[in-house]
């Protein structure tokens, strides 16, 4: 899932247009856990008729509560055994190189996530690779050679403790 924080006001306006009730919360929770569920299974899980469930589901999509569906793959099954978090510093005045940086970030498939952050660094990336050599090659040959990048610091993940896209839902 991609977060586009520049559209937050637009989403916030949509979120305030409808109130979600306990059934909507059940639907959203169930959908987060079971993305491939059929409408009939969803209806059974939240004790609604199939047509009622379909209308509510569509309303939640249209209101911006549901922004997409995805399949999570096993990195190890694809030979991707390395996950690293990479902090990137940009040169002063990097705003001139921002569009090139963003384009490259979106082009490179080994970058799973990228966030603009506060603090000592400008960006943090979640990067995957088959092995440490491939990670090193990516960092040295691509990322560190980008125009505007002044520094890179990486941390290799030793063990994944928790990884989820499930958001906590507000209480009723």
mmCIF file of C-alpha atoms in Angstrom:
data_model
loop_
_atom_site.group_PDB
_atom_site.id
_atom_site.type_symbol
_atom_site.label_atom_id
_atom_site.label_comp_id
_atom_site.label_asym_id
_atom_site.label_seq_id
_atom_site.Cartn_x
_atom_site.Cartn_y
_atom_site.Cartn_z
ATOM 1 C CA UNK A 1 0.000 0.000 0.000
ATOM 2 C CA UNK A 2 1.262 3.449 -0.801
ATOM 3 C CA UNK A 3 0.588 6.383 1.466
ATOM 4 C CA UNK A 4 0.198 9.739 -0.201
ATOM 5 C CA UNK A 5 0.313 12.218 2.632
ATOM 6 C CA UNK A 6 -0.262 15.140 0.255
ATOM 7 C CA UNK A 7 -3.895 14.048 -0.090
ATOM 8 C CA UNK A 8 -4.549 13.814 3.653
ATOM 9 C CA UNK A 9 -6.858 16.862 3.733
ATOM 10 C CA UNK A 10 -8.888 15.352 0.888
ATOM 11 C CA UNK A 11 -9.147 12.002 2.702
ATOM 12 C CA UNK A 12 -9.889 13.684 6.030
ATOM 13 C CA UNK A 13 -12.779 15.553 4.412
ATOM 14 C CA UNK A 14 -14.159 12.282 3.044
ATOM 15 C CA UNK A 15 -13.758 10.532 6.392
ATOM 16 C CA UNK A 16 -15.805 13.156 8.164
ATOM 17 C CA UNK A 17 -18.640 12.916 5.661
ATOM 18 C CA UNK A 18 -19.728 9.498 6.894
ATOM 19 C CA UNK A 19 -19.803 7.990 10.324
ATOM 20 C CA UNK A 20 -18.733 4.400 10.638
ATOM 21 C CA UNK A 21 -20.599 2.162 13.002
ATOM 22 C CA UNK A 22 -19.767 -1.146 14.686
ATOM 23 C CA UNK A 23 -20.682 -3.135 11.553
ATOM 24 C CA UNK A 24 -18.380 -0.991 9.411
ATOM 25 C CA UNK A 25 -15.578 -1.568 11.926
ATOM 26 C CA UNK A 26 -16.194 -5.322 11.797
ATOM 27 C CA UNK A 27 -16.106 -5.202 8.008
ATOM 28 C CA UNK A 28 -12.857 -3.215 7.940
ATOM 29 C CA UNK A 29 -11.218 -5.513 10.490
ATOM 30 C CA UNK A 30 -12.299 -8.636 8.627
ATOM 31 C CA UNK A 31 -11.151 -7.206 5.277
ATOM 32 C CA UNK A 32 -7.728 -6.329 6.732
ATOM 33 C CA UNK A 33 -7.336 -9.937 7.867
ATOM 34 C CA UNK A 34 -8.910 -11.572 4.804
ATOM 35 C CA UNK A 35 -8.326 -9.480 1.694
ATOM 36 C CA UNK A 36 -9.571 -12.175 -0.708
ATOM 37 C CA UNK A 37 -12.871 -12.761 1.050
ATOM 38 C CA UNK A 38 -15.992 -12.952 -1.103
ATOM 39 C CA UNK A 39 -18.919 -10.639 -0.473
ATOM 40 C CA UNK A 40 -20.957 -13.591 0.784
ATOM 41 C CA UNK A 41 -18.258 -14.576 3.313
ATOM 42 C CA UNK A 42 -17.937 -10.960 4.434
ATOM 43 C CA UNK A 43 -21.704 -10.689 4.825
ATOM 44 C CA UNK A 44 -21.758 -13.833 6.987
ATOM 45 C CA UNK A 45 -18.883 -12.573 9.127
ATOM 46 C CA UNK A 46 -20.685 -9.315 9.950
ATOM 47 C CA UNK A 47 -24.242 -10.728 10.022
ATOM 48 C CA UNK A 48 -25.640 -8.807 7.037
ATOM 49 C CA UNK A 49 -27.416 -9.812 3.868
ATOM 50 C CA UNK A 50 -25.155 -9.961 0.814
ATOM 51 C CA UNK A 51 -26.750 -6.879 -0.852
ATOM 52 C CA UNK A 52 -26.497 -4.802 2.366
ATOM 53 C CA UNK A 53 -22.881 -5.871 2.811
ATOM 54 C CA UNK A 54 -22.038 -4.984 -0.798
ATOM 55 C CA UNK A 55 -23.563 -1.491 -0.422
ATOM 56 C CA UNK A 56 -21.639 -0.842 2.807
ATOM 57 C CA UNK A 57 -18.405 -2.190 1.321
ATOM 58 C CA UNK A 58 -18.744 0.072 -1.715
ATOM 59 C CA UNK A 59 -19.579 3.060 0.514
ATOM 60 C CA UNK A 60 -16.406 2.449 2.557
ATOM 61 C CA UNK A 61 -14.351 2.319 -0.664
ATOM 62 C CA UNK A 62 -15.940 5.479 -2.065
ATOM 63 C CA UNK A 63 -15.430 7.338 1.234
ATOM 64 C CA UNK A 64 -11.700 6.546 1.121
ATOM 65 C CA UNK A 65 -11.526 4.125 4.057
ATOM 66 C CA UNK A 66 -10.373 1.357 1.691
ATOM 67 C CA UNK A 67 -7.673 2.544 -0.704
ATOM 68 C CA UNK A 68 -6.680 -0.733 -2.360
ATOM 69 C CA UNK A 69 -6.079 -4.454 -2.122
ATOM 70 C CA UNK A 70 -2.798 -6.307 -2.382
ATOM 71 C CA UNK A 71 -1.233 -9.721 -2.047
ATOM 72 C CA UNK A 72 1.702 -10.093 0.336
ATOM 73 C CA UNK A 73 4.438 -12.346 -0.988
ATOM 74 C CA UNK A 74 7.056 -14.231 1.007
ATOM 75 C CA UNK A 75 10.428 -12.536 0.386
ATOM 76 C CA UNK A 76 12.372 -15.686 1.279
ATOM 77 C CA UNK A 77 10.435 -17.769 -1.248
ATOM 78 C CA UNK A 78 11.653 -15.318 -3.903
ATOM 79 C CA UNK A 79 15.244 -15.486 -2.674
ATOM 80 C CA UNK A 80 15.115 -12.047 -1.013
ATOM 81 C CA UNK A 81 16.892 -12.720 2.262
ATOM 82 C CA UNK A 82 18.067 -9.194 3.158
ATOM 83 C CA UNK A 83 15.957 -6.307 4.415
ATOM 84 C CA UNK A 84 17.691 -3.037 5.242
ATOM 85 C CA UNK A 85 16.567 0.345 6.463
ATOM 86 C CA UNK A 86 18.517 3.067 4.718
ATOM 87 C CA UNK A 87 18.670 6.660 5.959
ATOM 88 C CA UNK A 88 19.437 9.185 3.232
ATOM 89 C CA UNK A 89 20.756 12.723 3.670
ATOM 90 C CA UNK A 90 20.419 15.204 0.848
ATOM 91 C CA UNK A 91 22.689 18.125 0.064
ATOM 92 C CA UNK A 92 21.513 21.558 1.152
ATOM 93 C CA UNK A 93 19.182 22.918 -1.471
ATOM 94 C CA UNK A 94 18.212 19.385 -2.503
ATOM 95 C CA UNK A 95 14.779 20.661 -3.446
ATOM 96 C CA UNK A 96 16.179 21.177 -6.957
ATOM 97 C CA UNK A 97 16.893 17.430 -7.224
ATOM 98 C CA UNK A 98 13.718 16.266 -5.516
ATOM 99 C CA UNK A 99 11.803 15.218 -8.642
ATOM 100 C CA UNK A 100 14.775 13.165 -9.875
ATOM 101 C CA UNK A 101 15.154 11.534 -6.470
ATOM 102 C CA UNK A 102 11.464 10.656 -6.264
ATOM 103 C CA UNK A 103 11.463 9.279 -9.820
ATOM 104 C CA UNK A 104 14.453 7.036 -9.087
ATOM 105 C CA UNK A 105 12.938 5.822 -5.809
ATOM 106 C CA UNK A 106 9.742 4.831 -7.617
ATOM 107 C CA UNK A 107 11.709 3.192 -10.445
ATOM 108 C CA UNK A 108 13.900 0.913 -8.304
ATOM 109 C CA UNK A 109 11.909 -2.206 -7.330
ATOM 110 C CA UNK A 110 14.230 -3.095 -4.445
ATOM 111 C CA UNK A 111 12.943 -0.054 -2.558
ATOM 112 C CA UNK A 112 9.786 -1.234 -0.851
ATOM 113 C CA UNK A 113 8.987 1.938 1.086
ATOM 114 C CA UNK A 114 10.242 5.512 1.231
ATOM 115 C CA UNK A 115 9.339 8.185 3.739
ATOM 116 C CA UNK A 116 10.371 11.809 4.098
ATOM 117 C CA UNK A 117 11.299 12.199 7.760
ATOM 118 C CA UNK A 118 12.311 14.740 10.389
ATOM 119 C CA UNK A 119 15.608 14.615 12.256
ATOM 120 C CA UNK A 120 19.178 14.098 11.113
ATOM 121 C CA UNK A 121 18.202 12.464 7.799
ATOM 122 C CA UNK A 122 15.842 13.484 5.028
ATOM 123 C CA UNK A 123 14.488 10.070 3.985
ATOM 124 C CA UNK A 124 14.270 6.526 5.260
ATOM 125 C CA UNK A 125 13.966 3.625 2.807
ATOM 126 C CA UNK A 126 13.052 0.004 3.295
ATOM 127 C CA UNK A 127 15.167 -1.945 0.828
ATOM 128 C CA UNK A 128 15.283 -5.653 -0.038
ATOM 129 C CA UNK A 129 18.022 -7.687 -1.700
ATOM 130 C CA UNK A 130 18.975 -11.277 -2.371
ATOM 131 C CA UNK A 131 22.179 -10.977 -0.348
ATOM 132 C CA UNK A 132 24.521 -8.430 1.233
ATOM 133 C CA UNK A 133 26.566 -8.082 -1.964
ATOM 134 C CA UNK A 134 23.471 -7.086 -3.913
ATOM 135 C CA UNK A 135 22.522 -4.585 -1.187
ATOM 136 C CA UNK A 136 26.041 -3.153 -1.225
ATOM 137 C CA UNK A 137 26.001 -2.845 -5.025
ATOM 138 C CA UNK A 138 22.666 -1.040 -4.904
ATOM 139 C CA UNK A 139 23.849 1.393 -2.244
ATOM 140 C CA UNK A 140 27.262 2.073 -3.795
ATOM 141 C CA UNK A 141 26.385 2.024 -7.502
ATOM 142 C CA UNK A 142 22.917 3.549 -7.520
ATOM 143 C CA UNK A 143 21.786 5.324 -4.379
ATOM 144 C CA UNK A 144 25.053 6.973 -3.329
ATOM 145 C CA UNK A 145 25.732 8.138 -6.898
ATOM 146 C CA UNK A 146 22.437 9.976 -7.186
ATOM 147 C CA UNK A 147 22.614 13.703 -7.702
ATOM 148 C CA UNK A 148 21.769 15.484 -4.456
ATOM 149 C CA UNK A 149 22.486 12.550 -2.118
ATOM 150 C CA UNK A 150 25.130 13.555 0.414
ATOM 151 C CA UNK A 151 25.058 10.603 2.793
ATOM 152 C CA UNK A 152 23.647 7.144 3.345
ATOM 153 C CA UNK A 153 23.515 5.065 6.522
ATOM 154 C CA UNK A 154 22.048 1.564 6.468
ATOM 155 C CA UNK A 155 20.956 -0.956 9.075
ATOM 156 C CA UNK A 156 20.437 -4.579 8.072
ATOM 157 C CA UNK A 157 17.465 -6.321 9.633
ATOM 158 C CA UNK A 158 18.477 -9.417 11.624
ATOM 159 C CA UNK A 159 14.992 -10.730 12.367
ATOM 160 C CA UNK A 160 11.451 -9.668 11.518
ATOM 161 C CA UNK A 161 9.463 -9.446 14.730
ATOM 162 C CA UNK A 162 6.261 -7.934 13.348
ATOM 163 C CA UNK A 163 5.201 -6.908 9.873
ATOM 164 C CA UNK A 164 1.622 -5.946 9.153
ATOM 165 C CA UNK A 165 -0.444 -3.525 7.139
ATOM 166 C CA UNK A 166 -3.378 -3.806 9.550
ATOM 167 C CA UNK A 167 -4.330 -0.443 11.025
ATOM 168 C CA UNK A 168 -5.843 -0.091 14.491
ATOM 169 C CA UNK A 169 -9.463 0.965 14.182
ATOM 170 C CA UNK A 170 -10.936 3.559 16.530
ATOM 171 C CA UNK A 171 -13.394 2.268 19.110
ATOM 172 C CA UNK A 172 -17.108 2.717 18.552
#
